Coordinates of C-alpha atoms and ligand atoms in Angstrom, one line a residue:
Chain A
M1 CA 154.0 73.6 122.0
G2 CA 156.4 75.3 119.6
G3 CA 157.9 77.0 122.7
V4 CA 154.5 78.5 123.5
A5 CA 152.7 77.7 126.8
W6 CA 149.1 76.4 126.4
A7 CA 147.9 79.0 128.9
E8 CA 149.5 81.8 127.0
L9 CA 148.2 80.4 123.7
G10 CA 144.7 80.2 125.1
A11 CA 144.8 83.8 126.4
L12 CA 146.1 85.1 123.1
M13 CA 143.3 83.3 121.2
L14 CA 140.7 84.8 123.5
R15 CA 142.2 88.2 122.9
H16 CA 142.2 87.6 119.2
L17 CA 138.6 86.4 119.3
Y18 CA 137.6 89.5 121.2
L19 CA 139.5 92.0 119.0
A20 CA 138.2 90.4 115.8
G21 CA 134.7 89.2 117.0
V22 CA 133.3 92.2 118.8
P23 CA 134.0 94.6 115.8
L24 CA 132.2 92.0 113.6
L25 CA 129.0 92.3 115.7
V26 CA 129.2 96.1 116.0
G27 CA 130.0 96.3 112.3
L28 CA 126.9 94.2 111.5
A29 CA 124.8 96.5 113.7
V30 CA 126.1 99.6 111.9
S31 CA 125.8 98.0 108.4
L32 CA 122.2 96.9 108.8
P33 CA 120.8 100.4 108.7
L34 CA 123.4 101.6 106.2
G35 CA 122.8 98.6 103.9
W36 CA 119.1 99.1 104.2
L37 CA 119.4 102.7 103.2
A38 CA 121.6 101.8 100.3
S39 CA 119.0 99.3 99.1
R40 CA 116.1 101.6 99.6
V41 CA 117.2 105.0 98.5
R42 CA 118.1 104.8 94.8
W43 CA 120.5 107.8 94.6
L44 CA 122.2 107.0 97.9
G45 CA 122.9 103.3 97.2
P46 CA 125.9 103.4 94.8
P47 CA 127.9 106.2 96.6
L48 CA 127.2 104.7 100.0
I49 CA 128.4 101.2 98.9
A50 CA 131.4 102.6 97.0
G51 CA 132.3 104.9 99.9
T52 CA 132.1 102.2 102.6
G53 CA 133.9 99.8 100.3
L54 CA 136.8 102.2 99.9
M55 CA 137.4 102.1 103.6
Y56 CA 138.6 98.6 103.2
T57 CA 141.6 99.9 101.1
I58 CA 143.0 101.9 104.0
P59 CA 146.1 100.0 105.2
S60 CA 145.5 98.6 108.6
L61 CA 148.8 99.8 110.1
A62 CA 148.0 103.3 109.0
L63 CA 144.6 103.1 110.7
F64 CA 146.0 101.7 113.9
I65 CA 148.5 104.6 114.1
L66 CA 146.0 107.3 113.0
L67 CA 143.1 106.4 115.2
P68 CA 144.7 107.4 118.5
L69 CA 145.1 110.9 117.0
V70 CA 141.5 111.0 115.9
L71 CA 140.0 109.3 119.0
G72 CA 142.4 110.8 121.5
T73 CA 143.2 107.3 122.8
Q74 CA 146.6 105.8 123.9
I75 CA 148.4 104.0 121.2
L76 CA 148.2 100.7 123.1
D77 CA 144.5 101.1 123.8
D78 CA 142.3 98.2 122.5
A79 CA 139.8 100.7 121.4
N80 CA 142.0 101.6 118.4
V81 CA 142.0 98.1 117.2
L82 CA 138.3 97.6 117.9
V83 CA 137.3 100.7 116.0
A84 CA 139.6 99.9 113.1
M85 CA 138.3 96.4 112.7
T86 CA 134.7 97.7 113.0
I87 CA 135.5 100.0 110.0
Y88 CA 136.7 97.0 108.0
A89 CA 133.7 95.0 108.9
V90 CA 131.4 97.9 107.9
A91 CA 133.3 98.2 104.6
L92 CA 132.6 94.6 103.8
L93 CA 129.1 94.3 105.2
T94 CA 127.3 97.3 103.9
R95 CA 127.3 96.0 100.4
T96 CA 126.3 92.5 101.7
V97 CA 123.4 93.8 103.7
A98 CA 122.2 95.9 100.8
D99 CA 122.4 92.8 98.6
G100 CA 120.6 90.9 101.2
F101 CA 117.7 93.4 101.3
T102 CA 117.6 93.5 97.5
S103 CA 117.3 89.7 97.4
V104 CA 113.9 89.9 99.1
P105 CA 111.4 89.2 96.3
G106 CA 109.4 92.4 95.4
H107 CA 106.1 90.6 95.5
V108 CA 106.8 89.4 99.1
R109 CA 107.6 92.9 100.2
Q110 CA 104.5 94.3 98.5
A111 CA 102.3 91.6 99.9
A112 CA 103.6 92.5 103.4
T113 CA 102.9 96.2 102.8
A114 CA 99.4 95.3 101.5
M115 CA 98.7 93.3 104.7
G116 CA 99.3 96.4 106.7
Y117 CA 102.8 96.2 107.9
G118 CA 104.5 99.5 108.7
E119 CA 107.9 100.0 107.1
L120 CA 110.0 99.3 110.2
R121 CA 108.0 96.4 111.4
R122 CA 108.1 94.9 107.9
V123 CA 111.9 95.3 107.7
V124 CA 112.3 93.4 110.9
A125 CA 109.7 90.8 110.5
V126 CA 109.9 90.1 106.7
D127 CA 112.9 91.6 105.0
L128 CA 115.5 90.8 107.6
P129 CA 114.8 87.1 108.0
L130 CA 114.8 86.7 104.2
A131 CA 118.1 88.5 103.9
V132 CA 119.8 86.2 106.4
P133 CA 121.4 83.8 103.8
V134 CA 123.1 86.6 101.9
V135 CA 124.1 88.6 105.0
A136 CA 125.5 85.4 106.6
A137 CA 127.6 84.7 103.5
G138 CA 129.1 88.2 103.7
L139 CA 129.6 87.9 107.5
R140 CA 131.7 84.8 107.0
V141 CA 134.0 86.6 104.7
A142 CA 134.2 89.5 107.1
A143 CA 134.9 87.2 110.0
V144 CA 137.9 85.5 108.2
S145 CA 139.1 88.9 107.0
N146 CA 139.0 90.3 110.6
V147 CA 140.8 87.3 112.1
S148 CA 143.6 87.7 109.6
M149 CA 143.8 91.5 109.7
V150 CA 143.8 91.9 113.5
S151 CA 147.2 90.2 113.6
V152 CA 148.8 93.4 112.3
A153 CA 147.9 95.1 115.6
A154 CA 150.8 93.2 117.1
L155 CA 153.1 95.7 115.3
I156 CA 151.8 98.5 117.5
G157 CA 152.0 96.2 120.6
V158 CA 148.4 95.2 121.1
S159 CA 148.6 91.6 122.1
Q160 CA 146.8 88.7 120.4
L161 CA 147.9 85.8 118.2
G162 CA 149.8 88.3 116.0
S163 CA 152.1 88.8 118.9
L164 CA 153.4 85.3 118.3
F165 CA 154.6 86.4 114.9
T166 CA 156.5 89.5 116.2
D167 CA 157.8 87.4 119.1
G168 CA 159.1 84.6 116.7
F169 CA 160.6 87.2 114.4
N170 CA 162.4 89.0 117.2
R171 CA 163.7 85.7 118.7
N172 CA 164.4 84.3 115.2
A173 CA 162.3 81.3 116.2
M174 CA 159.9 79.5 113.8
G175 CA 157.9 77.8 116.5
P176 CA 155.8 80.7 117.7
I177 CA 155.1 81.8 114.1
V178 CA 153.9 78.3 113.1
V179 CA 151.7 78.1 116.2
G180 CA 150.4 81.6 115.6
V181 CA 149.4 80.8 112.0
M182 CA 147.7 77.5 113.0
A183 CA 145.8 79.1 115.8
S184 CA 144.6 81.9 113.5
V185 CA 143.4 79.4 111.0
V186 CA 141.6 77.4 113.7
L187 CA 140.0 80.5 115.0
A188 CA 138.9 81.6 111.6
L189 CA 137.4 78.2 110.8
L190 CA 135.6 78.2 114.2
L191 CA 134.1 81.6 113.7
D192 CA 133.1 80.7 110.1
A193 CA 131.4 77.5 111.2
T194 CA 129.6 79.2 114.0
I195 CA 128.1 81.8 111.6
A196 CA 127.2 79.1 109.1
L197 CA 125.5 77.1 111.9
L198 CA 123.6 80.2 113.2
A199 CA 122.5 81.0 109.7
R200 CA 121.2 77.5 109.3
L201 CA 119.3 77.7 112.5
L202 CA 117.8 81.0 111.5
T203 CA 116.5 79.7 108.1
P204 CA 114.7 76.5 108.8
W205 CA 112.4 77.1 105.7
L206 CA 115.4 76.6 103.3
R207 CA 116.0 73.1 104.5
R208 CA 112.6 71.6 103.9
G209 CA 112.2 69.7 100.6
V210 CA 109.5 70.2 98.0
P211 CA 106.5 67.9 98.8
A212 CA 106.4 64.5 97.2
Chain B
M1 CA 80.4 100.1 98.0
I2 CA 83.7 101.4 96.6
R3 CA 83.4 104.7 94.6
F4 CA 86.1 106.1 92.3
D5 CA 85.5 109.8 91.9
S6 CA 87.4 111.2 88.9
V7 CA 90.5 109.4 89.9
T8 CA 93.7 110.1 88.0
K9 CA 97.1 108.6 88.6
T10 CA 100.2 110.1 86.9
Y11 CA 103.5 108.4 88.0
D12 CA 106.6 110.4 88.6
D13 CA 107.9 109.6 85.1
G14 CA 104.9 111.2 83.5
T15 CA 102.9 108.0 82.7
T16 CA 99.2 108.6 83.2
A17 CA 98.2 105.1 84.3
V18 CA 94.6 106.0 85.2
D19 CA 92.8 108.9 83.7
E20 CA 89.7 110.4 85.3
L21 CA 88.2 107.1 86.4
S22 CA 84.8 107.2 87.9
L23 CA 83.3 103.9 88.9
E24 CA 80.9 102.6 91.5
I25 CA 81.8 99.1 92.6
P26 CA 78.8 97.4 94.3
G27 CA 79.2 95.9 97.7
G28 CA 78.8 92.2 98.3
R29 CA 79.5 91.4 94.6
I30 CA 82.4 90.4 92.5
T31 CA 83.6 93.2 90.2
V32 CA 86.3 92.5 87.7
L33 CA 88.6 95.0 86.2
V34 CA 89.7 93.7 82.8
G35 CA 91.8 95.2 80.0
P36 CA 95.0 94.8 78.0
S37 CA 98.4 94.8 79.7
G38 CA 99.5 98.2 81.0
C39 CA 96.0 99.7 80.9
G40 CA 96.1 100.7 84.5
K41 CA 94.2 97.8 86.2
T42 CA 96.8 97.2 89.0
T43 CA 97.2 100.9 89.6
S44 CA 93.4 101.3 90.0
L45 CA 93.3 98.3 92.4
R46 CA 96.2 99.6 94.5
M47 CA 94.6 103.0 94.9
I48 CA 91.8 101.3 96.9
N49 CA 94.2 100.2 99.7
R50 CA 96.5 103.2 99.2
M51 CA 99.4 101.1 97.9
V52 CA 99.3 103.8 95.2
E53 CA 98.1 107.3 96.0
P54 CA 96.0 109.1 93.4
T55 CA 97.3 112.2 91.8
S56 CA 93.8 113.7 91.9
G57 CA 90.3 112.5 92.6
R58 CA 89.0 110.5 95.6
I59 CA 88.2 106.9 96.4
L60 CA 85.4 106.3 98.9
I61 CA 84.6 103.1 100.7
D62 CA 81.0 103.3 102.0
G63 CA 81.2 107.1 101.7
E64 CA 84.5 107.4 103.6
D65 CA 87.5 108.8 101.8
V66 CA 90.3 106.1 102.0
S67 CA 92.9 108.9 102.5
D68 CA 91.3 109.8 105.8
R69 CA 92.5 106.6 107.3
P70 CA 96.1 105.8 108.1
A71 CA 97.4 103.6 105.2
A72 CA 98.5 100.6 107.3
Q73 CA 95.3 100.6 109.3
L74 CA 93.2 100.8 106.1
R75 CA 95.2 97.9 104.6
R76 CA 94.6 95.6 107.5
S77 CA 90.9 95.9 106.9
I78 CA 91.2 95.0 103.2
G79 CA 92.2 91.5 102.0
Y80 CA 94.8 91.5 99.2
V81 CA 95.8 88.6 97.0
I82 CA 98.5 88.8 94.3
Q83 CA 99.6 86.7 91.4
Q84 CA 102.5 84.7 92.9
A85 CA 100.5 84.7 96.1
G86 CA 103.3 86.8 97.7
L87 CA 103.5 84.4 100.6
F88 CA 106.2 84.8 103.2
P89 CA 108.6 82.0 102.4
H90 CA 110.1 82.0 105.9
R91 CA 106.8 81.4 107.6
T92 CA 104.6 78.3 107.7
V93 CA 101.2 78.4 106.0
L94 CA 99.5 78.8 109.4
S95 CA 101.7 81.7 110.4
N96 CA 101.3 83.3 107.0
V97 CA 97.6 83.2 107.4
M98 CA 97.8 84.6 111.0
T99 CA 99.6 87.7 109.7
V100 CA 96.7 90.2 109.5
P101 CA 95.0 89.0 112.7
R102 CA 98.3 89.5 114.5
L103 CA 98.8 92.9 113.0
L104 CA 95.4 93.8 114.2
G105 CA 96.6 93.0 117.7
W106 CA 94.6 89.8 118.2
D107 CA 96.1 87.4 120.8
R108 CA 97.9 84.3 119.5
A109 CA 95.0 81.9 120.3
R110 CA 92.4 84.0 118.6
A111 CA 94.6 84.6 115.6
R112 CA 95.4 80.9 115.3
A113 CA 91.7 80.0 115.5
A114 CA 90.8 82.5 112.8
A115 CA 93.7 81.3 110.6
T116 CA 92.8 77.7 111.0
E117 CA 89.2 78.4 110.0
A118 CA 90.3 80.4 107.0
I119 CA 92.8 77.7 105.9
E120 CA 90.0 75.1 106.0
K121 CA 87.6 77.4 104.1
A122 CA 90.2 77.9 101.4
G123 CA 90.4 74.1 100.9
L124 CA 93.7 73.3 102.6
T125 CA 94.3 70.5 105.2
A126 CA 95.6 70.9 108.7
Q127 CA 98.7 69.0 107.6
Q128 CA 99.4 71.6 104.9
A129 CA 99.0 74.3 107.5
G130 CA 102.3 73.3 109.0
R131 CA 104.3 73.5 105.8
Y132 CA 106.4 76.2 104.3
P133 CA 105.1 77.8 101.1
S134 CA 107.8 76.2 99.0
Q135 CA 106.5 72.8 100.0
L136 CA 103.1 73.5 98.3
S137 CA 102.0 73.5 94.6
G138 CA 101.2 76.7 92.9
G139 CA 97.5 76.1 93.2
Q140 CA 97.9 75.4 96.9
Q141 CA 100.0 78.5 97.4
Q142 CA 97.2 80.5 95.8
R143 CA 94.7 79.0 98.3
V144 CA 97.0 80.1 101.1
G145 CA 97.0 83.6 99.6
V146 CA 93.2 83.6 99.7
A147 CA 93.1 82.2 103.2
R148 CA 95.5 84.9 104.3
A149 CA 93.4 87.6 102.8
L150 CA 90.2 86.3 104.5
A151 CA 91.6 85.4 107.9
S152 CA 90.6 88.5 109.7
G153 CA 87.2 88.6 108.1
P154 CA 87.5 91.7 105.9
Q155 CA 84.5 93.1 104.0
I156 CA 86.6 93.8 100.9
V157 CA 89.1 91.6 99.1
L158 CA 91.3 92.9 96.3
M159 CA 92.8 90.3 93.9
D160 CA 95.4 91.1 91.3
E161 CA 95.6 88.3 88.6
P162 CA 95.3 85.7 91.3
Y163 CA 94.9 82.7 88.9
S164 CA 97.2 83.6 86.0
A165 CA 100.0 81.4 87.2
V166 CA 98.1 78.2 87.6
D167 CA 97.0 75.6 85.0
P168 CA 93.5 75.9 83.6
I169 CA 92.0 73.0 85.6
V170 CA 93.2 74.3 88.9
R171 CA 92.2 77.8 87.8
A172 CA 88.6 76.7 87.1
E173 CA 88.5 75.0 90.5
L174 CA 89.8 78.1 92.3
Q175 CA 87.4 80.3 90.5
D176 CA 84.5 78.1 91.6
E177 CA 85.7 78.3 95.1
L178 CA 86.0 82.1 95.0
R179 CA 82.5 82.3 93.8
R180 CA 81.4 80.0 96.6
L181 CA 83.3 81.9 99.3
Q182 CA 82.2 85.2 98.1
G183 CA 78.6 84.1 98.2
E184 CA 79.0 82.5 101.6
L185 CA 80.7 85.5 103.2
G186 CA 78.9 88.2 101.2
I187 CA 82.2 90.0 100.7
T188 CA 83.0 92.6 98.1
V189 CA 85.6 91.3 95.7
V190 CA 87.5 93.5 93.2
L191 CA 89.5 91.3 90.9
V192 CA 92.0 92.3 88.2
T193 CA 92.6 90.1 85.2
H194 CA 93.5 90.4 81.5
D195 CA 91.6 87.3 80.7
I196 CA 88.2 88.2 79.4
D197 CA 86.8 84.7 79.9
E198 CA 87.7 84.9 83.6
A199 CA 86.1 88.3 83.8
L200 CA 82.9 87.2 82.2
S201 CA 82.6 84.0 84.2
L202 CA 83.5 85.4 87.6
G203 CA 82.3 89.0 87.5
D204 CA 78.9 90.2 88.6
M205 CA 80.0 93.4 87.1
V206 CA 82.9 93.9 84.6
A207 CA 84.8 97.1 84.1
V208 CA 86.6 97.0 80.7
M209 CA 89.6 99.4 80.7
R210 CA 91.5 100.5 77.7
Y211 CA 95.1 101.7 77.4
G212 CA 95.8 105.0 79.1
G213 CA 93.6 104.2 82.1
H214 CA 90.3 105.0 80.5
L215 CA 87.1 103.1 81.4
A216 CA 85.7 101.7 78.2
Q217 CA 82.5 100.1 79.6
F218 CA 81.2 99.1 83.0
A219 CA 78.4 96.5 82.8
T220 CA 77.2 93.1 83.6
P221 CA 78.8 90.3 81.5
A222 CA 75.5 89.7 79.6
E223 CA 75.2 93.4 78.8
L224 CA 78.9 93.5 77.7
L225 CA 78.3 90.6 75.3
A226 CA 75.0 91.8 74.0
R227 CA 75.8 95.5 73.7
P228 CA 79.5 96.3 73.7
A229 CA 79.9 100.1 74.0
D230 CA 82.3 100.5 71.1
D231 CA 84.7 98.6 68.7
F232 CA 87.4 98.3 71.4
V233 CA 85.1 96.6 73.8
A234 CA 83.6 94.5 71.0
S235 CA 87.0 93.2 69.8
F236 CA 88.2 92.7 73.4
V237 CA 85.2 90.7 74.3
G238 CA 86.0 88.5 71.4
K239 CA 84.7 87.1 68.1
D240 CA 82.5 84.4 69.5
R241 CA 80.6 86.7 71.8
G242 CA 77.3 85.8 70.2
Y243 CA 77.8 82.2 71.3
R244 CA 79.2 83.3 74.7
A245 CA 76.2 85.6 75.3
L246 CA 74.1 82.4 75.3
G247 CA 75.8 81.7 78.6
F248 CA 73.8 84.5 80.2
A249 CA 70.6 83.8 78.3
D250 CA 67.8 82.0 80.1
V251 CA 65.5 80.3 77.7
A252 CA 62.2 78.5 78.1
V253 CA 62.9 75.1 76.6
S254 CA 60.8 72.1 77.6
P255 CA 62.9 68.9 77.1
R256 CA 61.4 66.2 74.9
P257 CA 60.6 62.9 76.5
E258 CA 63.5 60.4 76.1
R259 CA 63.2 56.7 76.4
T260 CA 65.9 55.5 78.8
V261 CA 67.4 52.0 79.2
R262 CA 69.0 50.4 82.3
L263 CA 71.9 48.0 82.2
G264 CA 70.8 44.5 81.4
E265 CA 67.6 45.6 79.7
A266 CA 67.1 44.3 76.1
V267 CA 67.6 46.8 73.3
P268 CA 66.0 45.9 70.0
A269 CA 68.4 46.3 67.1
G270 CA 67.8 49.4 65.0
S271 CA 66.7 51.6 68.0
G272 CA 69.3 54.2 67.1
W273 CA 71.1 55.9 69.9
V274 CA 69.7 54.9 73.3
L275 CA 70.3 56.7 76.6
A276 CA 71.5 54.4 79.4
V277 CA 70.7 55.4 83.0
D278 CA 71.4 54.0 86.4
D279 CA 68.8 52.9 88.9
A280 CA 68.3 56.5 90.1
G281 CA 67.7 57.6 86.5
R282 CA 71.0 59.4 86.2
P283 CA 72.5 59.3 82.7
L284 CA 75.3 56.8 82.2
G285 CA 75.9 57.6 78.5
W286 CA 74.7 56.7 75.0
A287 CA 74.7 53.2 73.4
D288 CA 74.8 52.8 69.6
A289 CA 71.9 50.5 68.7
R290 CA 71.7 51.4 65.1
S291 CA 72.9 48.0 63.9
W292 CA 73.4 46.2 67.2
G293 CA 70.7 44.8 69.6
G294 CA 70.7 42.8 72.8
P295 CA 70.9 43.2 76.5
L296 CA 72.7 46.4 77.4
T297 CA 76.1 45.9 78.9
E298 CA 78.3 48.6 80.5
S299 CA 80.9 48.2 77.7
R300 CA 78.3 49.3 75.2
V301 CA 77.7 52.6 77.0
R302 CA 79.9 55.5 76.0
R303 CA 80.0 58.7 78.1
F304 CA 79.5 61.1 75.2
G305 CA 78.4 64.7 75.5
T306 CA 77.9 67.3 78.1
I307 CA 74.9 67.3 80.4
A308 CA 72.7 70.4 81.1
R309 CA 70.7 71.0 84.2
L310 CA 67.1 72.1 83.9
G311 CA 67.0 75.9 83.8
E312 CA 70.6 76.3 82.8
S313 CA 71.7 78.8 80.2
A314 CA 71.1 78.5 76.5
R315 CA 74.8 78.0 76.0
L316 CA 74.9 74.8 78.2
L317 CA 71.7 73.5 76.6
L318 CA 73.1 74.1 73.1
D319 CA 76.4 72.6 74.1
A320 CA 74.7 69.4 75.4
A321 CA 72.9 69.0 72.1
L322 CA 75.9 69.7 69.9
S323 CA 78.2 67.4 71.9
S324 CA 75.8 64.5 72.0
P325 CA 76.3 61.7 69.4
S326 CA 72.6 61.5 69.0
R327 CA 72.4 65.3 68.7
R328 CA 69.9 65.1 71.5
G329 CA 71.3 66.9 74.6
V330 CA 70.6 65.3 77.9
V331 CA 68.8 67.5 80.5
V332 CA 68.7 66.5 84.1
D333 CA 66.9 67.7 87.2
E334 CA 68.4 68.9 90.4
H335 CA 69.0 65.3 91.6
G336 CA 70.8 64.5 88.4
A337 CA 68.0 62.3 87.0
V338 CA 67.2 62.5 83.3
V339 CA 64.2 64.7 82.5
G340 CA 64.5 64.5 78.7
T341 CA 66.6 65.8 75.9
V342 CA 66.7 68.9 73.7
L343 CA 67.7 69.4 70.1
A344 CA 69.9 72.4 69.1
D345 CA 66.9 73.6 67.1
D346 CA 64.8 73.7 70.2
V347 CA 67.2 76.0 71.9
L348 CA 67.5 78.2 68.8
D349 CA 63.8 78.4 68.4
A350 CA 63.4 79.3 72.1
L351 CA 66.0 82.1 71.6
D352 CA 64.1 83.3 68.5
A353 CA 60.9 83.3 70.4
R354 CA 62.5 85.3 73.1
S355 CA 63.8 88.0 70.9
T356 CA 60.6 88.6 68.9
Ligands
ATP1 N1 105.7 102.6 89.6 C1 105.5 103.0 88.4 N2 106.2 104.0 87.9 C2 105.9 104.5 86.6 N3 105.0 103.9 85.8 C3 104.3 102.9 86.2 C4 104.5 102.4 87.5 N4 103.6 101.4 87.7 C5 102.9 101.3 86.6 N5 103.3 102.2 85.7 C6 102.8 102.4 84.3 O1 101.4 102.7 84.4 C7 100.7 102.0 83.4 C8 99.7 101.1 84.0 O2 100.3 100.1 84.8 P1 99.5 99.0 85.6 O3 100.5 98.2 86.3 O4 98.4 99.6 86.4 O5 98.9 98.2 84.4 P2 98.0 96.8 84.4 O6 96.8 97.1 83.7 O7 98.0 96.3 85.7 O8 99.0 95.9 83.4 P3 99.3 94.3 83.5 O9 98.1 93.6 82.9 O10 100.5 94.2 82.6 O11 99.6 94.0 84.9 C9 101.8 101.2 82.6 O12 102.1 102.0 81.4 C10 102.9 101.1 83.5 O13 104.1 101.1 82.7
MG2 MG1 98.8 94.5 86.6

């Protein structure tokens, strides 16, 4: 299709999913405690959210080139891309997670504390499930952003769907470029839909109507 | 018994919410903390389960300082109900009510059994137990809040304005149930409200607080109405406190005999107001036979007036008389059968006789 073999396309899509998806999960894991801190510690919230948010403004190409120097990795190492994409995910998700925790009604949190929940147990059992809708919304944005941004890594030679763009450009062929764009869009939509579905499954109480 | 020992709470911003509060809250009773908004009721209540830590002073439960126990452990032993019920929206009613038993480490089966029992006690159905809080009315949610507070069988239950968000009819119903539950379980209830009527009708003891976290008076409702400690308490208790005090006054009034008529019986014209009763002698209402006469039909009977039970307060007796079209208040026995009627004057005379 478009001068690209199906097998090759499949392999590139899997690479793309790996390079964009794993950082999303790691980024979420890092953002949860950060966002929680930002929502809990009054003086820490604004600088933490602004600070992580600023990381999103670092140009990705610059990050891909700088990270090997910082991490001591080879320029072609996947780790550079994984770390860079994790940074972008954290940049987007810290605010979202903080918003999610802030969206938990105060009286619910207080009732939980009054029942005798310890702080950590309450965060896991009460705050976190209630933050799911807000966090999931932010995660969907981060997922699409990651899928699009990871393509840039093709410029430093890390293969994924972005490689089709450089390939098409070098050969002066439209085919691979069009295929690459379409595959990216499909991947982004799939990831987005998966997160939306997961969020739905995790929030059954939001789907029950008010009694007759 | 819960004892406040010169308890002061000054918040970080310098607000003194509670100032040198000393109070002995009796065990096995309902004690109400009442006062205007911002006077420190919630702060006082929350110091009992250490949601707020006092700046100075001590709070003792049965002689034991609450600060000697780990806060979370202390809280699991004390029920807590708040205004919007504070239910967990992501958990079903059953699982909401299982919260404290589970926190106490009970196994699932035992927690479920305790929760099911508490849900039933609070007047909810098994079907409602499977719903999420958003699928219940405000009153039902409040019941869940009560069930959740009672599930593990605590000796003390704290309630912060539990009924202020429900309509007056549901509120009266929930208040009745609280009284019933409290009596059945013999628990100690500390309830916060800014509604003096609620305080007077629910409380065995009432603590009136004034702005700045001072205790203005701690007394029984009757005492509060009869002898308010100062102008603040007097005005807070309200203008009609003389009438309300009758609600706590037992008077010796013997009802006058009243001729009763059953449906179908002939009523001579000019009999005035006649009291219709059913076969068991329970009042059906009054029929106006001032200018009408004949066999009594159901359509002639109007359900006017309140009904007082024998031995009820002067307020209810008086109300029965004042609300009756014949000015004769219907008094019934414990089976609901008519004993006789009282006139307002009878009640007032009895009150006079009592005070001289
Ligand atoms: N966390 C807090 N930080 C600072 N001040 C507080 C805090 N909580 C309460 N206050 C202040 O302490 C005083 C007493 O508050 P509290 O909530 O105990 O009053 P309340 O009697 O329960 O009032 P309401 O009837 O409005 O609920 C108020 O002036 C309030 O503004
Ligand atoms: Mg309050």
